[in-house]
Each structure stands twice: as C-alpha cells, then as structure tokens.
XYZ file of C-alpha atoms in Angstrom:
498
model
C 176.155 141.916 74.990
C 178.882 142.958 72.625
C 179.394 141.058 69.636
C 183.222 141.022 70.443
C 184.095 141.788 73.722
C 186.729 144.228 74.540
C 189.732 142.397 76.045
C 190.302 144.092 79.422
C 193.015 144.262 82.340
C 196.309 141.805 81.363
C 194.581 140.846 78.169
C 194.323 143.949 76.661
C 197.414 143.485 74.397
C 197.253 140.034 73.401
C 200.821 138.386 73.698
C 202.065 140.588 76.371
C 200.219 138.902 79.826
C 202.988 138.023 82.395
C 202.312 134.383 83.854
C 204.012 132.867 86.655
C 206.052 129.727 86.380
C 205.320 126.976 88.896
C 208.367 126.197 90.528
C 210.187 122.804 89.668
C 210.587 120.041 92.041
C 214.527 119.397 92.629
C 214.375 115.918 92.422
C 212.903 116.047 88.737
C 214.741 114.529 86.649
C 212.438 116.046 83.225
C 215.324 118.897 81.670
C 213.071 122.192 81.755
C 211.137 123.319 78.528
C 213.426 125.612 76.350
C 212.966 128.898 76.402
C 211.310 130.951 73.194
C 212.324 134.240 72.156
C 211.336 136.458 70.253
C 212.974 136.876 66.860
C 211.445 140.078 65.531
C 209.539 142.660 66.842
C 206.050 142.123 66.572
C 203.395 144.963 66.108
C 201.192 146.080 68.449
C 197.705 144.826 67.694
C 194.751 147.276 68.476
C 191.840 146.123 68.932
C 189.104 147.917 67.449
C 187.011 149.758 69.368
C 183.477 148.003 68.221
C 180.348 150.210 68.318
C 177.119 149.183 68.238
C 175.477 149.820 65.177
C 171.831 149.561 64.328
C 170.790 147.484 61.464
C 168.199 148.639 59.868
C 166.768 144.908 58.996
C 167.695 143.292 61.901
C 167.873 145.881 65.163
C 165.214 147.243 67.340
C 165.089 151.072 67.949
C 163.218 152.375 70.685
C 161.705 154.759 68.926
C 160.620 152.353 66.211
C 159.339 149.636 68.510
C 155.938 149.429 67.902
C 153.229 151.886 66.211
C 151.367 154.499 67.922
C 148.340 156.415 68.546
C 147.090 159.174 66.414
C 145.046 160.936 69.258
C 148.014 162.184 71.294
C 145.795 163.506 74.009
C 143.678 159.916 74.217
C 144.186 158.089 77.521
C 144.745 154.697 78.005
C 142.636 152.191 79.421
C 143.915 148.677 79.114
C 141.757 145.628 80.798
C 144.391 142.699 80.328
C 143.064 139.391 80.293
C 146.180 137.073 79.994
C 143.384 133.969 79.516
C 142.210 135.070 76.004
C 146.593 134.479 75.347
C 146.976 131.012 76.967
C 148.906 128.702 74.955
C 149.218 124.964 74.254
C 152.007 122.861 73.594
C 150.036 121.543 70.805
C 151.810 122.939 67.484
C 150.103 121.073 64.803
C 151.380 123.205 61.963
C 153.858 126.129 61.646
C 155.700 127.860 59.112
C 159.924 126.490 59.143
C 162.437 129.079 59.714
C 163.962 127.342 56.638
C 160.978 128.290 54.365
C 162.511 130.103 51.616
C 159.158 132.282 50.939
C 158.802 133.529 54.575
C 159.853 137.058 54.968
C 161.309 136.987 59.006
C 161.914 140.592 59.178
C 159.157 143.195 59.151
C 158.630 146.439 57.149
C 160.406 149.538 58.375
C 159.601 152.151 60.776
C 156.069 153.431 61.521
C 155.109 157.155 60.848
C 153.212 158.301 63.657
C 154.158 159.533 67.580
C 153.303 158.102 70.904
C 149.894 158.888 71.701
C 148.736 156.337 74.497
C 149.101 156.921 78.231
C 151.651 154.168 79.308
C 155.135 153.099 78.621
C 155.549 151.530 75.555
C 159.723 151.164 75.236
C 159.721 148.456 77.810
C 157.209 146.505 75.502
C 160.338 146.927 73.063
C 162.452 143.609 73.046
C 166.245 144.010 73.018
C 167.675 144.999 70.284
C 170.706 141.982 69.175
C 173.195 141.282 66.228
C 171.828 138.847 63.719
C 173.016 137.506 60.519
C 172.110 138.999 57.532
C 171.469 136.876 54.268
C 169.859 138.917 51.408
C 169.624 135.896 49.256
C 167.371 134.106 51.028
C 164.653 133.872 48.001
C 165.396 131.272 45.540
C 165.792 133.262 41.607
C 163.453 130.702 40.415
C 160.038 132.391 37.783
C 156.912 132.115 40.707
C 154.764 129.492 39.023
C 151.792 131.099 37.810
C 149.569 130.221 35.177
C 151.920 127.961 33.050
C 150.694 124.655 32.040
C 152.818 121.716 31.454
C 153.133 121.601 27.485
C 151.766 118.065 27.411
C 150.022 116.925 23.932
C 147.546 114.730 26.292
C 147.019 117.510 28.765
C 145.705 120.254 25.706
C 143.936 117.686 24.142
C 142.170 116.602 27.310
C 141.788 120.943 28.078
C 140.183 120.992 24.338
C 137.364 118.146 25.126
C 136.341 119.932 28.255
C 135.711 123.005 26.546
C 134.184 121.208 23.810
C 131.642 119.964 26.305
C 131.369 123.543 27.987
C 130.743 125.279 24.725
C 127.901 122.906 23.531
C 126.191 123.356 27.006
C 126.806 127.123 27.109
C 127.324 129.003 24.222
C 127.829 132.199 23.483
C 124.516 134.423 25.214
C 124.244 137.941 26.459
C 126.567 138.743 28.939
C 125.412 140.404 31.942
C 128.000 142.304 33.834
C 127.605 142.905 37.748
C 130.765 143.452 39.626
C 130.818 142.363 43.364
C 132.383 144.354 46.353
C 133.445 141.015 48.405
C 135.236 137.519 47.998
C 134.706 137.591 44.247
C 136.639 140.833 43.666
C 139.389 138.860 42.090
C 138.140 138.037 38.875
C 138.625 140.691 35.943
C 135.692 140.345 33.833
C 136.823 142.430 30.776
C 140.133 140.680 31.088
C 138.175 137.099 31.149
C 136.243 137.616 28.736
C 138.788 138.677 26.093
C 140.797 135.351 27.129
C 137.490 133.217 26.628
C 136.902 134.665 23.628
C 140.498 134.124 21.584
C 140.692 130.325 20.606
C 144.479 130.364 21.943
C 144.300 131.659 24.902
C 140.756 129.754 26.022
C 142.859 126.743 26.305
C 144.904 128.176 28.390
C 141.855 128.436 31.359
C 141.110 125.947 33.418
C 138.503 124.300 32.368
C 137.607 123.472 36.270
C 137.749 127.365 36.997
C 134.727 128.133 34.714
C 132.595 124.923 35.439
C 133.133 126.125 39.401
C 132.023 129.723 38.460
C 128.883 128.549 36.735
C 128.104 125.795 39.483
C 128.344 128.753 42.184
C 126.075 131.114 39.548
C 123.336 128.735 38.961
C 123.509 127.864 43.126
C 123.063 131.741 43.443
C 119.794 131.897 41.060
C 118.117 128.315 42.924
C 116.118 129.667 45.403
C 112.720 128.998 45.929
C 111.429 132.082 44.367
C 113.694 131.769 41.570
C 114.829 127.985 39.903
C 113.770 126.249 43.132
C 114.626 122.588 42.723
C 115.399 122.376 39.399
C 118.447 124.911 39.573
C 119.648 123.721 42.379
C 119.681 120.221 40.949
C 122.074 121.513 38.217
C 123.803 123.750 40.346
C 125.120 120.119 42.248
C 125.679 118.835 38.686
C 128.122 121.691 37.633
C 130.010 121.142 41.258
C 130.958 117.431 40.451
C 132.138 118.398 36.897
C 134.135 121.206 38.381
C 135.540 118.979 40.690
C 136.361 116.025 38.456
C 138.266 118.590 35.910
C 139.869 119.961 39.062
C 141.136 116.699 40.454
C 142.242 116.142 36.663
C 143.894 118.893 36.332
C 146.041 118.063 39.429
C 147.203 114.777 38.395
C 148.196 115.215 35.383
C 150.203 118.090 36.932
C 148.493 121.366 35.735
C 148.520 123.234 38.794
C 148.241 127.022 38.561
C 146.740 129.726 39.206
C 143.143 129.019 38.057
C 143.175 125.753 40.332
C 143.770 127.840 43.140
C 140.521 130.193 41.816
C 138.286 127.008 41.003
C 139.072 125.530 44.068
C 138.282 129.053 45.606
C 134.639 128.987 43.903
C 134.257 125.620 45.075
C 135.324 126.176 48.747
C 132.121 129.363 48.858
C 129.613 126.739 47.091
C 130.305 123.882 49.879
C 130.074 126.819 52.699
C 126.588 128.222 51.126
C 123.645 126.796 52.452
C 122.262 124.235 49.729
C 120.474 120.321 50.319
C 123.952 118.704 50.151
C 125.577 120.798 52.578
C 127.642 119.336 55.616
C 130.335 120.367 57.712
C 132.811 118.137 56.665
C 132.660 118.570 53.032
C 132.779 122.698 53.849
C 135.968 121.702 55.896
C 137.435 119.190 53.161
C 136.791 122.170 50.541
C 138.885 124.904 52.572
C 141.287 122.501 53.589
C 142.113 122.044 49.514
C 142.046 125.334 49.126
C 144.522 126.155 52.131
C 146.706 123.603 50.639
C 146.467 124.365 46.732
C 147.310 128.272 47.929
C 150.348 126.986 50.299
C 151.432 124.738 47.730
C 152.218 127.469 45.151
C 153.393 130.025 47.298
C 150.491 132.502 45.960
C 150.290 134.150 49.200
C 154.155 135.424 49.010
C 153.678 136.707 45.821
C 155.484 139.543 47.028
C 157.679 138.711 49.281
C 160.265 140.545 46.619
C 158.404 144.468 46.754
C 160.298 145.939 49.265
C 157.109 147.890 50.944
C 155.394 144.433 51.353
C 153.917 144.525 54.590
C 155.519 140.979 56.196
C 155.183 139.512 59.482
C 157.585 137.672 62.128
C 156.309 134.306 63.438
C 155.107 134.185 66.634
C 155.012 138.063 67.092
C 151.930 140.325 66.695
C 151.017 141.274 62.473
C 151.901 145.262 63.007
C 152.056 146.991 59.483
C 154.765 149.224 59.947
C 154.307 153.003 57.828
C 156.694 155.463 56.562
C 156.584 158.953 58.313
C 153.775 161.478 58.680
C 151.456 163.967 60.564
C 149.006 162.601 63.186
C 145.363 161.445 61.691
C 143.424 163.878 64.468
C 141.035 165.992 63.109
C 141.775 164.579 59.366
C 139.455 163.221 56.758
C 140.221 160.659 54.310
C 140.205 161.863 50.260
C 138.725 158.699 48.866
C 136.385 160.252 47.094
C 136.601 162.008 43.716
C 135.932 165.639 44.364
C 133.155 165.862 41.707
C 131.240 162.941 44.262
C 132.228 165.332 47.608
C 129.456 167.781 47.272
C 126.660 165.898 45.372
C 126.490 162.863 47.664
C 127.331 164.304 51.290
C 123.642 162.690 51.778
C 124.320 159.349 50.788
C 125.098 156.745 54.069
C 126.733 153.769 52.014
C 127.850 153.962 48.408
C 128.475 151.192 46.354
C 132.545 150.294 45.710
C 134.463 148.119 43.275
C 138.058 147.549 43.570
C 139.040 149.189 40.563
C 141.548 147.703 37.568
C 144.208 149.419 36.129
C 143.641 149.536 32.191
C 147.415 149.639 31.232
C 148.227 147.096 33.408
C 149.613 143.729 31.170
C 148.529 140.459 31.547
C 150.766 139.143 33.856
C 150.192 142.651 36.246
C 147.029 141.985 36.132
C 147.032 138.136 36.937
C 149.456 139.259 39.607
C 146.771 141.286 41.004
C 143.998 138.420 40.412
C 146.632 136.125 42.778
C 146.553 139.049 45.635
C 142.913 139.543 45.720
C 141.987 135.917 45.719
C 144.517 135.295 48.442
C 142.504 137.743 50.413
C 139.392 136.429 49.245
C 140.717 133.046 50.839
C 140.824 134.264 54.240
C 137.880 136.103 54.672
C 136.352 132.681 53.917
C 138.622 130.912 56.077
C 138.201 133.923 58.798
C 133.978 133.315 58.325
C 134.667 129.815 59.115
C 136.940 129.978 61.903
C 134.300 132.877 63.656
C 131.467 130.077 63.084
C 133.714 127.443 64.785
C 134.276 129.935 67.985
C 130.298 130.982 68.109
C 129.717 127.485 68.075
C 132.276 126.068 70.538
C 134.467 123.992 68.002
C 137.835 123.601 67.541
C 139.268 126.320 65.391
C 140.944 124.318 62.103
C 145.218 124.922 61.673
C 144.968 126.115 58.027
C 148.241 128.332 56.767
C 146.580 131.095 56.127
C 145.775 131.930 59.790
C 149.236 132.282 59.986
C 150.485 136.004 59.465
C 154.164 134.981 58.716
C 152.554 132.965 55.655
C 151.568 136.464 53.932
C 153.934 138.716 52.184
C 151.283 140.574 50.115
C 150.125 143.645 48.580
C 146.245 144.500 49.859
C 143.706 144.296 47.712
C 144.189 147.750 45.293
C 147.730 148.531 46.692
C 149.090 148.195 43.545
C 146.795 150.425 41.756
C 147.305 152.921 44.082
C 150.853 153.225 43.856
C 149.428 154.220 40.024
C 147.642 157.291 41.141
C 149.297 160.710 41.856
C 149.017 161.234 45.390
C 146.486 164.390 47.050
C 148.867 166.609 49.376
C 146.058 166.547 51.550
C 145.188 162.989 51.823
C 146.409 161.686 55.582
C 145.843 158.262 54.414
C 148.292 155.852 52.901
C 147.328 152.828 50.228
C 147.905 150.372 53.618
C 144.890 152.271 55.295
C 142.570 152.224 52.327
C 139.200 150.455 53.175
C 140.137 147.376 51.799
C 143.991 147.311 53.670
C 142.044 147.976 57.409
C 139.967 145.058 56.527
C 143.023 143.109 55.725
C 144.772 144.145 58.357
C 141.804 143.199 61.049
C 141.792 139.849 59.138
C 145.139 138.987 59.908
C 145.471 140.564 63.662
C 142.183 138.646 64.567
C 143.668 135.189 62.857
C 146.518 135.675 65.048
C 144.809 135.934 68.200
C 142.514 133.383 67.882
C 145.489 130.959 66.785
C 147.590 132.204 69.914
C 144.319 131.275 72.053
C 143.717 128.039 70.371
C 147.777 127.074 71.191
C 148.326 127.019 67.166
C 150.926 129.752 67.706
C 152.944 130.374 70.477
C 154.427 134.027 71.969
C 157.371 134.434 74.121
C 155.608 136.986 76.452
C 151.551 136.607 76.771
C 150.955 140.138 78.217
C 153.375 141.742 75.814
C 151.727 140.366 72.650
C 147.875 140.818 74.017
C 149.204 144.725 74.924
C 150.468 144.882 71.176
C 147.254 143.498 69.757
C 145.274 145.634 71.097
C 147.713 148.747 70.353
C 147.368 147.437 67.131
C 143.559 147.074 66.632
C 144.200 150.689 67.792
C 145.819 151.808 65.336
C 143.442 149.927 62.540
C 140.306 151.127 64.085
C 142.204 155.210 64.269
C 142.434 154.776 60.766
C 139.045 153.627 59.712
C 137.201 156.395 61.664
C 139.394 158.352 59.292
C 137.014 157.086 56.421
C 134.273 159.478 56.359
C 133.895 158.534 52.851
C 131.484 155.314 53.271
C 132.870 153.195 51.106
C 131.461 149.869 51.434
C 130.422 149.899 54.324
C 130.217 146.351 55.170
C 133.876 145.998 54.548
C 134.004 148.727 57.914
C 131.248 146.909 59.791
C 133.104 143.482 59.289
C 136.769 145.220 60.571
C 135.131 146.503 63.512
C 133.613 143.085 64.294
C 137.155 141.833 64.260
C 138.946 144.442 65.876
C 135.795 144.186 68.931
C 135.331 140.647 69.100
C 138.356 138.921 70.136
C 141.173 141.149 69.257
C-alpha cells in the first residue's frame, strides 16, 4: 500500500468536489444555511506524486532477500519437515521490542548470487514503510569493569587477596593457551594486572579463586591428585562462590563476575563427586542472567558491520559484495606454513591478541569471546537436554536477537591488511562459522521447543537450511585445518537439527 494514497476521481483537487444539496421540505420553517463564498482565490494544491523509495534500514529488496549459494550449478534438494518448526503458545521469555540494546534491523546486503534450484523471491516478505529512529541506544558509558568506589568494598577486595596471596604466592608460571571456551582470557594481559599492586585490586577476587578451583578440578584425576585434589578443587568452588555472591551485593558487578561466574558454570558441568543436574542448571542460569544483566552480549550493537538479528526471523549474517567461493581456497595460513605443512591433518590454533591494542580494546575483546564462550556451554547443554529427552532451558542467549557482537577475532582482523586473493571475509573465519552454526542451531531448537515463534513455519525452516548452506559453503572453503574440532562441532550443528 502507499504510504499516502493518491486522491483520485472528484477528490483529486481537494476543495473543488461538487455535492448535491438535498432538497428542503416547504413546510420547514428552519431559514436555510447561508451561503459561503469565497473571498480570495485560493491556490491550487498539488499533490505530490509519492514514489516508493527503498530504505536501506528498513525495506526489503528482492535481490537482497536472503543469501545465496556459492555453487551456482548445485541443485536443490529440499526435504521439508514442517514438524521439526511446530510452535507453542508457551513464550516463557523473549526479548521486548522496547529493549534499548536490541538491534531490530539486520546488517546490509549479502555478496553472493543465486545459486540454488528454486525460487527464492517469494520467500522474500513485502517490503513496507517503517519508522526510523536512529537514537534508539541510550549515550550512557557500557558498564564494564568499574567498581563502585566504596572504602568497604576495596577494603573487603584487599582481605581476599590477602588470603589468595598467602595460599598462592608467587611460583613459576606455566603458560598453555587453549583453542575452546577459555579463549577469552589474555594471559600476558592478566598477568601484568596481577602483578601491579593498583590494578590487582581492581580483579575480582571471585574471578581468580574460580580459575584456580576449575585448574586444580582439571589436575584431580585418578592418575594425577585423585582425591585429595579434587577435595580442594570443591574447596576453591565455595570460596569463589562466596566472593562472587559478595561481590554482587555489595554492588560490584562487572565484567570479571560475568568471567567467574563463567569458570564456575564449566566446573558444575564437568564431571566431579558433587555433580548434579540442578546445580549445572542453577550455574548457567547465573551466568545467563549476570551476561543479560549487563548487556555484555550487545557490546556492539554501536559497530555498524555488527552482524544483528530480527526476533522471530532466521540469524542470516548478511556480507558485503564479492565473487562466488567455487573452486576457491581460504588464505588462513601464513605462506611460510603453506608448503612445509601441506602434510599436517589438524594444526593447533589460538585466537590471536593484538599487541597494540589498549586495555579497554582488549577487555572489549575479553567481553566478545567470553560471550561466545557462554553459548557454546549453554549450546553443550541444551544438545544434552535433546539427546536425553528433556526440556530444553529458556536462557537469553538462545535468543539470536540478544547478540549484537563481533566473532571471536573479528576485531583483530579488521587489523590485518587484507590478501587480494583471499575469498573469505573475517565473518567466515573458523571461529565466525562456528558462531554462526551456534546461533542458527539455538534458533531452531527454540522455534521447535515453542520458545520462539515465526510467522511462516515453512518459510523460516527453508531459510535455515539456506542458511546452514551457506555456513557449511564456507567452511569447505577452509582447506587450512585450523582447529579442527571447531569444524567438526559446526558441522554437528549445521547436520543435526538445523
């Protein structure tokens, strides 16, 4: 429909449509209504011819409906099952339209042509005027890791490390880095703050009690500490979570809550003597809640290439233009590493860190990769719940229109100067397909469970699976085998329910 219709037929020129008087009875004795006339000549009003324009926020093209194949000559073959898509009028939790942190309009255009076998513009929905507002996010500093500047508070921060210090002092420091859910923690950069007596106080005392609760429940195996270590290992878990529940009423909640709360969320998941499902569900349950609460998954809902998602509508990272991915290899590797390791079948990747970066880029970066962190947990746990016939738990984070991040090494990316003849983007690194399979799998199993609800079943299963297309294009891109259980875990999200 037009936003303002034209005015057609007598109504074209307002003020000029002839009406008909009804006739008067003779016998009424009311005088008739006076007569008005004109007293100057009005001008003719025009009415503007109105166009539709497309906005580039807030208007569907067809050409820019939805992303695309990069195997032009691939056919189709779609088995629609509408029952994996059934929904529920049970909405236990949602994010509000009024939500100041939730991005409603996705990224722009994708980069890549039509490649599958049906018709994809009738997926397309209708493109409609909508209101813009561009002030929609509140000017307010994104809290962070402040603390409260509360006499009690620091002295209370100084005691626990007092306590930590005495039990653990200063020993050799072995550095391993991992490839997985504990990517988010800079050691070089943590080790420099735990070594300056102004900035120690400024860590969470909870965060590094939690870290060395989930070390020592690593090394308490039989063949290792056996009982013993896994004695203290319980030990170190109540002190992290007494500081932590300290920390949060006296009203020191940052960051580092979010990260000890994290650590404590993977110790209560691990198998150990205390373990039980409800104290695994209690754990992520704080976590979803501590990460909701400070708005550490829309830590960039500012960047305008953020990859953001509507609610209720299929995650679909949307690309800038480019060549099809047919035939192409990815560059990931150094070209030093091309030759000498064509041999090797899995190499061993860290997300790297950016040496220039400042502190705060570099906590901002902690904040994206923990995020991330949080839902592959939350994703393990909801994939255990399905396997095992349970109810699938309503955290936030299954929600894709809760997430208006970078993925995991996006940023440093951006840093490096970009090889001509790479066909891959930062969003279709290793770690962004992984992302991306997290998300698009989260949102499927929430559609099925009735968490989320689509206007059109078919249309968002036939977008899914374009989608887990697209993903699963790119990652056979990656001839580079980089971490490869980062690829085997997408593909077991892209195959399994997607």
């Amino acid at each position: 429909y037009d936003a303002m219709p034209k005015r057609r037929g007598p109504d074209k020129r307002p003020g000029t449509r002839q009406r008909r008087c009804k006739k008067r009875a003779p016998d009424d004795p009311n005088p008739p209504n006076p007569k008005r006339r004109r007293t100057a000549p009005e001008p003719e009003q025009q009415t503007p011819d109105l166009q539709p324009h497309l906005i580039k926020e807030n208007m569907v093209d067809s050409k820019h409906a939805s992303p695309s194949s990069r195997h032009p000559d691939r056919p189709a073959e779609l088995h629609i099952q509408t029952s994996t898509l059934q929904t529920s009028p049970s909405l236990h939790r949602h994010p509000s339209d009024s939500d100041p942190f939730v991005k409603q309009e996705e990224s722009p255009t994708y980069r890549r042509p039509t490649g599958y076998g049906y018709e994809q513009d009738s997926l397309a929905r209708a493109a409609f005027p909508r209101s813009i507002d561009l002030n929609t996010l509140p000017n307010e500093p994104h809290r962070m890791f402040e603390l409260p500047a509360s006499p009690i508070l620091q002295a209370r921060q100084r005691e626990w490390w007092d306590r930590i210090s005495e039990a653990y002092g200063p020993h050799i420091t072995r550095r391993h880095n991992t490839t997985h859910q504990l990517a988010f923690i800079n050691i070089d950069f943590l080790a420099a703050q735990l070594y300056d007596d102004a900035e120690r106080v400024k860590v969470q005392p909870a965060f590094i009690l939690a870290a060395l609760a989930l070390a020592q429940l690593i090394r308490s195996s039989v063949a290792d500490q056996g009982a013993a270590g896994m004695a203290q290992a319980i030990d170190l878990r109540i002190q992290a979570q007494t500081a932590l529940d300290e920390a949060r009423q006296s009203g020191a909640l940052n960051a580092d809550l979010a990260k000890a709360q994290f650590l404590l969320a993977i110790f209560e998941s691990s198998a150990y003597t205390e373990y039980s499902y409800s104290r695994a569900m209690t754990a992520l349950h704080a976590l979803d809640d501590v990460i909701q609460s400070l708005s550490l998954a829309t830590l960039d809902a500012r960047d305008p290439s953020v990859s953001s998602f509507t609610h209720g509508s299929v995650p679909t990272v949307f690309l800038e233009d480019g060549d099809p991915l047919t035939g192409k290899v990815c560059k990931c590797l150094p070209h030093e590493m091309n030759d000498a390791s064509k041999d090797y079948k899995s190499r061993v990747y860290h997300l790297p860190w950016h040496p220039g970066w400042t502190p705060s880029q570099t906590h901002d970066e902690e904040i994206r990769r923990l995020c991330w962190g949080a839902l592959s947990l939350i994703s393990d746990h909801n994939a255990q719940c399905m396997a095992l016939g349970r109810d699938v738990p309503n955290f936030s984070l299954n929600y894709p229109s809760n997430f208006a991040l970078l993925f995991p090494g996006e940023a440093f990316d951006r840093l490096r100067p970009k090889d001509p003849s790479d066909p891959l983007l930062p969003k279709e690194s290793v770690w962004g397909l992984y992302c991306r399979s997290m998300i698009l799998w989260n949102f499927c199993v929430s559609v099925k469970e009735g968490h989320i609800k689509v206007d059109d079943n078919i249309e968002a299963f036939t977008e899914s699976v374009r989608e887990a297309q697209v993903i699963e294009d790119a990652l056979n891109i990656h001839r580079c085998n980089l971490d490869t259980t980062l690829m085997y875990l997408t593909r077991e999200y892209l195959f399994k329910y997607v």
